[in-house]
Coordinates of C-alpha atoms in Angstrom, one line a residue:
Chain J
M1 CA 10.9 -72.9 44.3
K2 CA 8.3 -73.0 47.1
K3 CA 5.5 -72.2 44.7
S4 CA 6.6 -74.6 41.9
K5 CA 6.8 -77.3 44.4
R6 CA 3.1 -76.6 45.4
I7 CA 1.8 -76.5 41.9
F8 CA 3.6 -80.3 41.5
T9 CA 1.9 -81.5 44.4
Y10 CA -1.6 -80.7 43.2
V11 CA -0.8 -81.7 39.7
F12 CA 0.5 -84.7 40.8
L13 CA -2.2 -85.7 43.4
S14 CA -5.0 -84.6 40.9
I15 CA -3.8 -86.9 38.2
A16 CA -3.5 -89.9 40.9
S17 CA -7.1 -89.0 41.8
I18 CA -8.2 -89.0 38.2
I19 CA -6.9 -92.4 37.5
S20 CA -8.1 -93.8 40.6
I21 CA -11.7 -92.6 39.8
F22 CA -11.8 -92.9 36.3
P23 CA -12.7 -96.6 36.1
F24 CA -15.5 -96.1 38.5
L25 CA -16.9 -92.9 36.1
W26 CA -16.5 -95.4 33.2
M27 CA -18.5 -98.2 34.9
V28 CA -21.3 -96.0 35.7
V29 CA -21.4 -94.3 32.4
S30 CA -21.1 -97.6 30.5
A31 CA -24.0 -99.1 32.7
T32 CA -26.3 -96.4 30.9
N33 CA -25.1 -97.2 27.3
K34 CA -25.5 -100.0 24.7
S35 CA -23.1 -102.6 24.4
V36 CA -21.9 -101.1 21.1
D37 CA -21.5 -97.8 22.8
V38 CA -19.5 -99.1 25.5
T39 CA -16.9 -100.8 23.0
K40 CA -16.7 -97.7 21.1
G41 CA -15.7 -95.8 24.4
R42 CA -18.5 -93.6 24.7
L43 CA -17.9 -91.3 28.0
L44 CA -21.4 -89.7 28.1
P45 CA -24.5 -91.1 29.6
G46 CA -26.8 -92.9 27.6
S47 CA -30.5 -93.7 28.0
H48 CA -30.2 -97.5 27.8
L49 CA -30.2 -98.2 31.9
I50 CA -33.5 -99.4 32.2
Q51 CA -32.9 -101.6 29.1
N52 CA -29.8 -103.1 30.6
F53 CA -31.5 -103.6 34.0
K54 CA -34.2 -105.5 32.4
N55 CA -31.9 -107.5 30.1
L56 CA -29.7 -108.3 33.2
L57 CA -32.7 -109.5 35.2
D58 CA -33.9 -111.6 32.1
T59 CA -30.5 -113.3 31.3
T60 CA -29.0 -113.8 35.0
D61 CA -30.3 -114.8 38.3
L62 CA -29.1 -111.6 40.0
G63 CA -31.5 -111.6 42.6
T64 CA -30.4 -115.1 43.8
A65 CA -26.6 -114.2 43.4
L66 CA -27.3 -110.9 45.6
W67 CA -29.1 -112.7 48.2
N68 CA -26.7 -115.7 48.6
S69 CA -23.9 -113.1 48.8
A70 CA -25.8 -111.1 51.3
K71 CA -26.5 -114.1 53.5
I72 CA -23.2 -115.5 53.5
S73 CA -21.4 -112.1 54.1
V74 CA -23.5 -110.9 57.0
I75 CA -23.3 -114.3 58.6
T76 CA -19.7 -114.6 58.1
T77 CA -19.0 -110.9 59.4
V78 CA -21.3 -111.8 62.6
L79 CA -19.9 -115.0 63.6
A80 CA -16.2 -114.0 62.7
I81 CA -16.4 -110.7 64.9
I82 CA -18.0 -112.7 67.8
I83 CA -15.3 -115.3 67.5
A84 CA -12.3 -113.3 67.0
S85 CA -13.1 -110.6 69.6
L86 CA -13.5 -113.3 72.1
A87 CA -10.1 -115.0 71.3
G88 CA -8.6 -111.3 71.1
Y89 CA -10.0 -110.3 74.5
G90 CA -9.0 -113.7 76.1
F91 CA -5.5 -113.6 74.9
E92 CA -4.8 -110.2 76.5
I93 CA -6.9 -110.4 79.4
F94 CA -6.1 -113.8 80.6
R95 CA -2.6 -113.8 79.4
S96 CA -0.1 -116.6 80.2
K97 CA 2.9 -118.1 78.7
V98 CA 1.1 -120.9 77.2
K99 CA -1.6 -118.7 75.7
D100 CA 1.0 -116.5 74.1
A101 CA 2.8 -119.2 72.7
V102 CA -0.5 -120.6 71.1
F103 CA -1.1 -117.1 70.0
N104 CA 2.1 -116.9 67.9
V105 CA 1.3 -120.2 66.3
L106 CA -2.0 -118.7 65.2
L107 CA -0.1 -115.8 63.5
L108 CA 1.8 -118.3 61.5
S109 CA -1.4 -119.2 59.8
M110 CA -1.2 -115.5 58.1
M111 CA 1.9 -116.9 56.1
I112 CA 0.0 -119.8 54.7
P113 CA -1.3 -119.0 51.0
F114 CA -4.6 -119.9 50.3
A115 CA -3.3 -121.8 47.1
A116 CA -1.7 -124.1 49.6
L117 CA -5.2 -124.8 51.4
M118 CA -7.5 -125.0 48.5
V119 CA -6.9 -128.4 47.6
P120 CA -6.9 -130.1 51.1
L121 CA -10.0 -127.9 51.9
Y122 CA -11.9 -129.0 48.7
R123 CA -11.2 -132.7 49.6
M124 CA -12.5 -132.1 53.6
F125 CA -15.6 -130.7 52.5
A126 CA -16.3 -133.2 49.6
D127 CA -15.6 -135.9 52.4
V128 CA -18.6 -134.8 54.4
S129 CA -20.8 -133.9 51.4
N130 CA -22.6 -137.3 51.2
A131 CA -22.8 -137.6 55.4
A132 CA -23.9 -133.9 56.0
P133 CA -24.8 -132.1 52.9
F134 CA -25.3 -129.0 54.8
F135 CA -21.6 -128.7 55.6
G136 CA -20.5 -130.3 52.1
I137 CA -19.6 -128.9 48.6
D138 CA -22.0 -126.3 47.0
S139 CA -23.3 -125.4 50.6
K140 CA -23.3 -122.0 52.2
A141 CA -21.5 -123.3 55.3
A142 CA -18.7 -124.6 53.2
V143 CA -18.0 -121.2 51.9
M144 CA -18.1 -119.9 55.3
L145 CA -16.5 -122.2 57.6
P146 CA -12.9 -121.7 56.3
T147 CA -13.1 -117.8 56.2
V148 CA -14.7 -117.0 59.3
T149 CA -12.0 -117.1 61.7
T150 CA -8.5 -115.3 60.6
A151 CA -5.5 -114.9 62.7
F152 CA -5.5 -111.2 61.3
L153 CA -8.8 -110.5 62.9
I154 CA -7.8 -112.1 66.4
F155 CA -4.6 -109.9 66.2
F156 CA -6.7 -106.8 65.6
F157 CA -9.0 -107.4 68.5
R158 CA -6.1 -108.3 70.7
Q159 CA -4.5 -104.9 69.9
S160 CA -7.6 -103.1 70.6
S161 CA -8.1 -104.9 73.9
K162 CA -4.9 -103.3 75.2
M163 CA -6.5 -100.1 75.0
F164 CA -9.6 -101.3 77.2
P165 CA -9.5 -99.9 80.6
K166 CA -8.8 -102.9 83.0
D167 CA -10.7 -101.0 86.1
M168 CA -13.8 -101.8 84.1
I169 CA -13.2 -105.4 84.3
E170 CA -12.7 -105.3 88.2
A171 CA -15.9 -102.9 88.6
G172 CA -17.6 -105.6 86.8
R173 CA -16.3 -108.6 88.9
I174 CA -17.1 -106.7 92.2
D175 CA -20.6 -106.0 90.9
G176 CA -21.0 -110.0 90.6
L177 CA -21.0 -110.2 86.9
S178 CA -19.5 -113.4 85.3
E179 CA -16.4 -113.1 83.0
I180 CA -18.6 -113.8 79.9
G181 CA -21.1 -111.3 81.2
I182 CA -18.2 -108.7 81.4
F183 CA -17.3 -109.6 78.0
F184 CA -20.8 -109.0 76.7
R185 CA -22.1 -106.4 78.9
I186 CA -19.0 -104.1 79.1
F187 CA -16.4 -104.8 76.8
M188 CA -18.4 -104.9 73.5
P189 CA -20.4 -101.7 74.1
T190 CA -17.2 -99.8 74.9
M191 CA -15.3 -101.0 72.0
K192 CA -18.0 -100.0 69.1
T193 CA -15.6 -98.6 66.8
T194 CA -13.5 -101.4 67.0
Y195 CA -16.3 -103.7 66.1
A196 CA -17.5 -101.5 63.5
A197 CA -14.1 -101.5 62.0
A198 CA -13.5 -105.2 62.2
G199 CA -16.9 -105.6 60.7
I200 CA -16.4 -103.4 57.8
I201 CA -13.2 -105.3 56.8
T202 CA -14.7 -108.9 57.2
F203 CA -17.9 -107.7 55.1
M204 CA -15.8 -106.4 52.0
S205 CA -13.6 -109.5 52.1
S206 CA -16.4 -111.5 52.2
W207 CA -18.7 -110.0 49.9
N208 CA -15.7 -110.1 47.4
N209 CA -14.4 -113.4 48.0
Y210 CA -13.8 -115.0 44.6
L211 CA -11.4 -118.2 44.5
W212 CA -12.9 -120.2 47.5
P213 CA -16.5 -119.9 46.1
L214 CA -15.6 -120.5 42.7
I215 CA -14.0 -123.9 43.8
V216 CA -16.8 -125.0 46.5
L217 CA -20.0 -123.7 45.1
Q218 CA -21.1 -125.5 41.7
S219 CA -24.7 -125.2 41.4
P220 CA -26.1 -122.1 39.7
Q221 CA -28.7 -121.4 42.2
Q222 CA -25.8 -121.1 45.2
K223 CA -23.6 -118.8 42.9
T224 CA -22.6 -115.5 44.5
I225 CA -22.1 -112.0 42.9
P226 CA -18.1 -112.4 41.8
L227 CA -19.0 -115.7 40.6
L228 CA -21.9 -114.1 38.7
I229 CA -19.7 -111.3 37.3
S230 CA -16.7 -113.4 36.3
N231 CA -19.3 -115.7 34.2
L232 CA -20.8 -112.7 32.2
G233 CA -17.3 -111.5 31.5
S234 CA -16.0 -114.8 30.2
G235 CA -19.0 -115.2 27.4
Y236 CA -18.0 -114.9 23.7
A237 CA -20.5 -112.4 22.9
P238 CA -20.6 -110.1 26.1
D239 CA -23.2 -107.5 26.4
Y240 CA -20.9 -104.7 27.9
G241 CA -23.7 -102.5 29.2
I242 CA -25.3 -105.3 31.1
I243 CA -21.9 -106.4 32.5
M244 CA -21.0 -102.9 33.6
L245 CA -24.4 -102.6 35.4
A246 CA -23.9 -105.9 37.0
I247 CA -20.5 -104.6 38.3
V248 CA -22.1 -101.3 39.3
I249 CA -24.7 -103.2 41.4
A250 CA -21.9 -105.6 42.9
T251 CA -19.7 -102.3 44.1
L252 CA -22.6 -100.5 45.5
P253 CA -22.9 -102.4 48.9
T254 CA -18.9 -102.3 49.8
A255 CA -18.7 -98.7 48.3
L256 CA -21.7 -97.8 50.4
V257 CA -20.2 -99.1 53.5
F258 CA -16.9 -97.6 52.8
F259 CA -18.5 -94.0 52.5
L260 CA -20.8 -94.1 55.6
M261 CA -18.1 -95.5 57.8
Q262 CA -15.0 -94.1 56.3
K263 CA -13.7 -92.8 59.5
H264 CA -14.1 -96.2 61.1
F265 CA -12.6 -98.1 58.3
V266 CA -9.6 -96.1 58.1
A267 CA -9.1 -96.2 61.9
G268 CA -9.6 -100.0 61.7
M269 CA -6.9 -100.3 59.0
M270 CA -4.7 -98.0 61.1
G271 CA -5.3 -100.0 64.4
S272 CA -4.0 -103.2 62.7
V273 CA -0.5 -101.8 62.2
K274 CA -0.2 -100.2 65.6
Chain U
M1 CA -2.5 -119.7 105.6
L2 CA -2.7 -123.2 103.7
K3 CA -6.3 -122.7 103.0
T4 CA -6.0 -119.3 101.4
E5 CA -3.2 -120.5 99.5
R6 CA -5.4 -123.4 98.1
Q7 CA -8.0 -121.0 97.5
G8 CA -5.7 -118.6 95.4
A9 CA -4.7 -121.8 93.3
S10 CA -8.0 -122.9 92.8
I11 CA -9.1 -119.2 91.6
R12 CA -6.1 -119.4 89.1
A13 CA -7.1 -122.6 87.7
K14 CA -10.5 -121.5 87.4
N15 CA -9.3 -118.2 85.8
A16 CA -7.2 -120.2 83.4
F17 CA -10.1 -122.1 82.4
T18 CA -12.2 -119.2 81.8
G19 CA -9.4 -117.8 79.5
W20 CA -9.1 -120.8 77.4
S21 CA -12.8 -120.8 76.7
F22 CA -12.7 -117.4 75.5
I23 CA -10.1 -118.6 72.8
L24 CA -11.1 -122.0 72.4
I25 CA -13.4 -121.6 69.2
A26 CA -11.1 -119.5 67.4
V27 CA -8.0 -122.0 68.2
L28 CA -10.3 -124.7 67.2
M29 CA -11.4 -123.1 63.8
I30 CA -7.7 -122.2 62.8
A31 CA -6.6 -125.5 63.5
A32 CA -9.2 -127.2 61.4
F33 CA -8.9 -124.8 58.4
Y34 CA -5.4 -124.0 58.3
F35 CA -2.8 -126.1 60.3
Y36 CA -4.7 -129.4 59.6
P37 CA -5.1 -128.8 55.7
M38 CA -1.4 -127.9 55.8
I39 CA -0.5 -131.4 57.0
Q40 CA -2.9 -133.1 54.8
A41 CA -1.2 -131.0 52.0
L42 CA 2.1 -132.4 52.8
I43 CA 0.8 -135.9 52.8
L44 CA -1.0 -135.4 49.7
S45 CA 2.3 -134.0 48.0
F46 CA 3.5 -137.7 48.3
K47 CA 0.9 -139.3 46.6
T48 CA -0.1 -139.6 42.9
G49 CA -3.2 -140.5 41.0
R50 CA -6.2 -139.0 39.2
G51 CA -9.1 -137.7 41.2
I52 CA -9.7 -139.6 44.5
N53 CA -7.7 -142.7 43.8
L54 CA -4.4 -141.8 45.2
S55 CA -1.4 -143.9 46.2
Y56 CA 1.9 -143.0 47.6
T57 CA 4.9 -142.3 45.2
G58 CA 7.4 -140.8 47.3
W59 CA 9.3 -138.0 45.9
S60 CA 8.3 -138.2 42.4
N61 CA 6.3 -135.2 42.7
Y62 CA 9.0 -133.3 43.7
E63 CA 10.9 -134.7 40.8
R64 CA 8.3 -133.7 38.6
L65 CA 8.2 -130.2 39.8
L66 CA 11.9 -129.6 39.0
T67 CA 11.5 -130.4 35.3
D68 CA 8.0 -128.8 34.8
K69 CA 8.2 -126.0 32.4
T70 CA 4.8 -124.4 32.9
F71 CA 5.6 -124.5 36.8
F72 CA 8.7 -122.5 35.9
T73 CA 6.9 -120.2 33.5
A74 CA 4.2 -119.4 36.5
L75 CA 7.1 -119.1 38.9
K76 CA 9.1 -116.4 36.5
N77 CA 5.9 -114.5 35.7
T78 CA 4.9 -114.3 39.6
F79 CA 8.5 -113.0 40.0
I80 CA 8.5 -110.4 37.3
Y81 CA 5.1 -109.1 38.9
L82 CA 7.0 -109.1 42.2
I83 CA 10.0 -107.6 41.4
V84 CA 8.6 -104.8 39.2
Q85 CA 5.2 -104.0 40.7
V86 CA 5.8 -104.3 44.6
P87 CA 8.7 -101.5 44.6
I88 CA 6.6 -99.3 42.0
M89 CA 3.7 -99.6 44.4
I90 CA 5.4 -99.2 47.5
I91 CA 7.6 -96.0 46.2
L92 CA 4.3 -94.5 44.8
A93 CA 2.3 -95.0 47.9
L94 CA 5.0 -93.6 50.1
F95 CA 5.3 -90.7 47.7
I96 CA 1.6 -89.9 47.7
S97 CA 1.4 -90.1 51.5
V98 CA 4.3 -87.7 51.7
L99 CA 2.6 -85.1 49.4
L100 CA -0.9 -85.5 51.4
N101 CA 0.8 -85.4 54.9
D102 CA 1.2 -81.5 54.5
S103 CA -1.3 -80.2 56.7
N104 CA -1.7 -77.0 54.4
L105 CA -2.9 -78.9 51.5
K106 CA -6.3 -78.1 50.3
F107 CA -8.7 -80.8 49.3
R108 CA -6.9 -83.4 51.5
G109 CA -9.9 -85.5 52.0
F110 CA -10.9 -85.5 48.6
F111 CA -7.4 -86.8 47.4
R112 CA -7.2 -89.4 50.1
T113 CA -10.6 -90.7 49.5
A114 CA -10.3 -90.8 45.6
I115 CA -7.0 -92.7 46.0
F116 CA -8.1 -95.0 48.4
L117 CA -11.4 -95.7 46.3
P118 CA -10.0 -98.5 44.3
C119 CA -9.8 -100.7 47.4
V120 CA -13.5 -100.8 47.7
T121 CA -14.0 -102.9 44.5
S122 CA -13.8 -106.3 44.2
L123 CA -10.9 -108.2 42.5
V124 CA -13.3 -109.7 39.9
A125 CA -15.2 -106.7 39.2
Y126 CA -12.3 -104.4 38.7
S127 CA -10.4 -107.1 36.7
V128 CA -13.5 -107.3 34.1
V129 CA -13.6 -103.6 33.9
F130 CA -9.9 -103.4 33.2
K131 CA -10.0 -106.3 30.7
Y132 CA -12.6 -103.9 28.5
L133 CA -10.5 -100.9 29.1
F134 CA -7.5 -102.4 27.8
G135 CA -9.0 -104.0 24.9
T136 CA -7.4 -103.9 21.5
S137 CA -10.3 -101.5 20.7
G138 CA -10.9 -100.4 24.3
L139 CA -10.8 -97.1 25.6
I140 CA -7.3 -96.9 26.5
N141 CA -5.9 -97.5 23.2
T142 CA -8.8 -95.2 21.7
M143 CA -7.6 -92.4 23.9
L144 CA -3.8 -92.8 23.4
M145 CA -4.3 -92.9 19.8
K146 CA -6.5 -89.6 20.0
L147 CA -3.8 -88.0 21.8
S148 CA -1.3 -89.2 19.2
I149 CA 0.9 -90.9 21.9
I150 CA 0.8 -94.1 20.0
G151 CA 0.1 -94.8 16.1
A152 CA -1.3 -98.3 16.2
P153 CA -3.1 -99.9 19.1
I154 CA -1.3 -101.8 21.6
E155 CA -2.3 -105.5 22.0
W156 CA -2.4 -105.1 26.0
I157 CA -4.1 -108.5 26.6
T158 CA -3.1 -110.6 23.5
D159 CA 0.6 -109.8 23.5
P160 CA 2.7 -111.6 26.1
F161 CA 4.9 -108.6 27.1
W162 CA 2.0 -106.0 27.2
A163 CA -0.3 -108.4 29.0
K164 CA 2.0 -108.6 31.8
I165 CA 2.1 -104.9 31.8
T166 CA -1.7 -104.8 31.9
I167 CA -1.6 -106.9 34.9
I168 CA 0.9 -104.8 36.7
I169 CA -1.0 -101.5 36.1
A170 CA -4.1 -103.4 37.3
I171 CA -2.6 -104.4 40.6
T172 CA -0.9 -101.1 41.1
W173 CA -4.4 -99.3 40.6
R174 CA -6.0 -101.8 43.1
W175 CA -3.4 -101.5 45.8
T176 CA -1.4 -98.5 46.1
G177 CA -4.2 -96.5 48.1
Y178 CA -4.2 -99.5 50.6
N179 CA -0.6 -99.2 51.3
M180 CA -1.0 -95.3 51.3
I181 CA -3.2 -95.4 54.3
F182 CA -0.7 -97.2 56.4
Y183 CA 2.1 -94.8 55.6
L184 CA -0.2 -91.9 56.1
S185 CA -1.1 -93.2 59.8
A186 CA 2.5 -93.7 60.4
L187 CA 3.4 -90.2 59.2
Q188 CA 0.9 -88.7 61.6
N189 CA 2.9 -90.5 64.5
I190 CA 6.0 -88.7 63.4
D191 CA 6.8 -85.6 65.7
S192 CA 6.6 -82.6 63.6
S193 CA 9.5 -80.9 65.4
I194 CA 12.0 -83.2 63.8
Y195 CA 11.0 -82.0 60.5
E196 CA 11.2 -78.2 61.9
A197 CA 14.8 -79.1 63.5
A198 CA 15.9 -80.4 59.9
R199 CA 14.6 -77.3 58.1
I200 CA 16.3 -74.9 60.6
D201 CA 19.4 -77.0 60.0
G202 CA 18.9 -76.2 56.2
A203 CA 17.8 -79.6 55.2
S204 CA 16.1 -79.9 51.8
S205 CA 12.7 -81.8 51.4
V206 CA 14.5 -84.4 49.4
K207 CA 17.2 -84.9 52.1
Q208 CA 14.4 -84.9 54.9
F209 CA 12.3 -87.6 52.8
F210 CA 15.4 -89.8 52.9
K211 CA 16.9 -88.9 56.1
I212 CA 13.7 -88.6 58.4
T213 CA 10.7 -90.0 56.5
I214 CA 12.2 -93.4 55.2
P215 CA 13.9 -94.6 58.6
M216 CA 11.0 -93.5 60.7
L217 CA 8.6 -95.5 58.3
K218 CA 10.9 -98.7 58.1
P219 CA 8.8 -101.0 60.1
I220 CA 5.7 -100.0 58.0
I221 CA 7.5 -100.2 54.8
L222 CA 8.6 -103.7 55.9
F223 CA 5.2 -104.7 57.0
T224 CA 3.7 -103.4 53.7
S225 CA 6.4 -105.1 51.5
I226 CA 5.7 -108.3 53.4
T227 CA 2.0 -108.1 52.9
S228 CA 2.4 -107.1 49.3
T229 CA 4.8 -109.7 48.6
I230 CA 2.4 -112.3 49.9
G231 CA -0.4 -110.8 48.0
T232 CA 1.4 -111.1 44.8
L233 CA 2.5 -114.6 45.2
Q234 CA -1.3 -115.3 45.6
L235 CA -2.4 -113.3 42.4
F236 CA -5.3 -115.2 40.9
D237 CA -8.4 -113.1 40.5
E238 CA -7.1 -110.7 38.0
V239 CA -5.1 -113.1 36.0
L240 CA -7.9 -115.3 35.5
N241 CA -10.1 -112.4 35.1
I242 CA -8.3 -110.3 32.7
T243 CA -6.0 -112.6 30.6
K244 CA -7.1 -116.0 31.6
G245 CA -3.3 -116.7 32.1
G246 CA -2.7 -116.2 28.5
P247 CA -1.5 -115.6 25.9
G248 CA 0.4 -119.2 26.0
N249 CA 0.8 -119.2 29.8
S250 CA 2.6 -115.7 29.7
T251 CA 0.6 -114.2 32.6
L252 CA -0.2 -117.7 34.4
S253 CA 0.4 -117.2 38.1
I254 CA 1.3 -119.9 40.6
S255 CA -2.0 -120.1 42.2
Q256 CA -3.9 -120.2 38.9
Y257 CA -1.5 -123.2 37.9
I258 CA -2.5 -124.8 41.2
Y259 CA -6.2 -124.2 40.4
N260 CA -5.9 -125.6 37.1
L261 CA -3.9 -128.8 38.1
S262 CA -6.7 -129.5 40.5
F263 CA -10.1 -128.0 39.2
K264 CA -9.6 -127.5 35.6
Y265 CA -7.6 -130.3 34.0
T266 CA -7.9 -134.0 35.2
A267 CA -7.8 -133.5 38.7
D268 CA -4.2 -134.1 40.1
F269 CA -4.5 -133.2 43.6
G270 CA -1.1 -134.8 44.8
Y271 CA 0.9 -132.6 42.2
A272 CA -1.1 -129.5 43.0
A273 CA -0.2 -130.1 46.7
T274 CA 3.3 -130.4 45.8
V275 CA 3.2 -127.1 43.5
S276 CA 1.3 -125.1 46.7
Y277 CA 4.3 -126.3 49.0
S278 CA 6.6 -124.4 46.6
I279 CA 4.5 -121.1 47.4
V280 CA 4.5 -121.9 51.1
I281 CA 8.6 -122.2 51.0
I282 CA 9.1 -119.1 48.9
I283 CA 6.8 -117.1 51.1
I284 CA 8.7 -118.1 54.2
V285 CA 11.9 -117.4 52.6
L286 CA 11.4 -114.2 51.0
S287 CA 9.8 -113.0 54.5
L288 CA 13.1 -114.2 56.0
I289 CA 15.1 -112.0 53.8
Q290 CA 12.9 -109.1 53.9
F291 CA 13.4 -109.3 57.9
R292 CA 17.1 -109.5 57.6
V293 CA 17.4 -106.7 54.8
A294 CA 15.3 -104.4 57.2
G295 CA 16.7 -105.6 60.5
D296 CA 20.4 -105.1 59.3
R297 CA 20.0 -101.4 58.8
K298 CA 18.7 -100.5 62.0

């Protein structure tokens, strides 16, 4: 009885793992094969990787898309964690009834689906397009602004601030630091792992964001990586080898971030439910 | 006495000011990019017209909504995804996390990482991969035929029924590991002595699962079922990139319909806003029901 349960556990988890990993393996293998071999379902690595890479660079503006995605994701992440951590800290450390009420109202924004926001947001950015093209349609700022501040991230930093030792704030005050000085010189360095987790989560969602960039970015030279992949995949005569290679390249940064910082990432996810 | 009181008040006022300055940017950003557009959407839902030439029409958009077949198809599709996929995923995630929680299990780290891995892919990237895997002559059909499980290829993408199944499989693949992580962390917070006591009392593992694990995890199950419901109601990337909503609107989601109304057909922003308010209302109602259901059994 006990042994059969054990065997079941291993078999079940192995199957679940294979199903989870298989599309990744297939993606990587396909990136090294010719388009025909991909459609035939070839499961062995081929020798077409370099050719696929050359074709990918010739037919698409991969470099530009990667650079756009990198710029948008890095700037969004830095701004997001600064703004949200200031707010999370502010809500927790300078607590008051009014602020608690404001916080609860902010949390309501998590219930608003993006589909309900996209039309008015598009119109807002279209309205400023002529007066301030830097913030208008087809600008990176327009991609970043609506995604940079989320109630989830503020909530996440507020929860973490509860764990921050209050004595250190007192010590900072006695040493004559300003409140903002305490935040930057004491809170930030102490809460490194919290920042790492928040950074990973924000970077990933920004790098993978699709719907809003699809609406707001229009010229080819502004396209981000998910838009490029979506375009490649919707063509009439798609070259599967090239598409798979593009997908592998697009997944590498987030996969790498995840593997290097797995512990923080998992801790960050868990921190959000506590 | 009076002087110190006044000093105290001014310090308090100063503190309140400092506190507000910490949260000001975040509050302004969320007001500007969530609440202001929500009000705009409400106003917009009472207007009609093409592109930027809009005029007030009263309730006509809402009347149109009630007779709009495409909207009801999208709504029905979304609810099928919701009713089928969310329970499957949550039960699967719960089951896997209970198996993984056994500290004597070997390769725990490997299993956990492998099952979580789908969450690092972008929705677009995995959707495109799934589109090819589930093509009529794609790898899934080839393998199923070689294993003699099916005789003829299944029309995963081009048949209305199977296309929905493909979307459901895809979402389950992408999000099960995500939910699993929440359950795992919650399981680790349960005191193991509770299980030991149950074992001594002779409770089977099935009984332990239903009498201890499920009740203890109830808040997290509620949390994940609400976030998964909201996620499914917002479904967009997968449908657009796997089936484009087809065949014949049979996989169309509400988000995609709003997108089509605003950016694909002749822009009808007023009516699109009306449709989007329907999701807001559905999300609020479903969340309240989920809270109520979970609350009652406490």
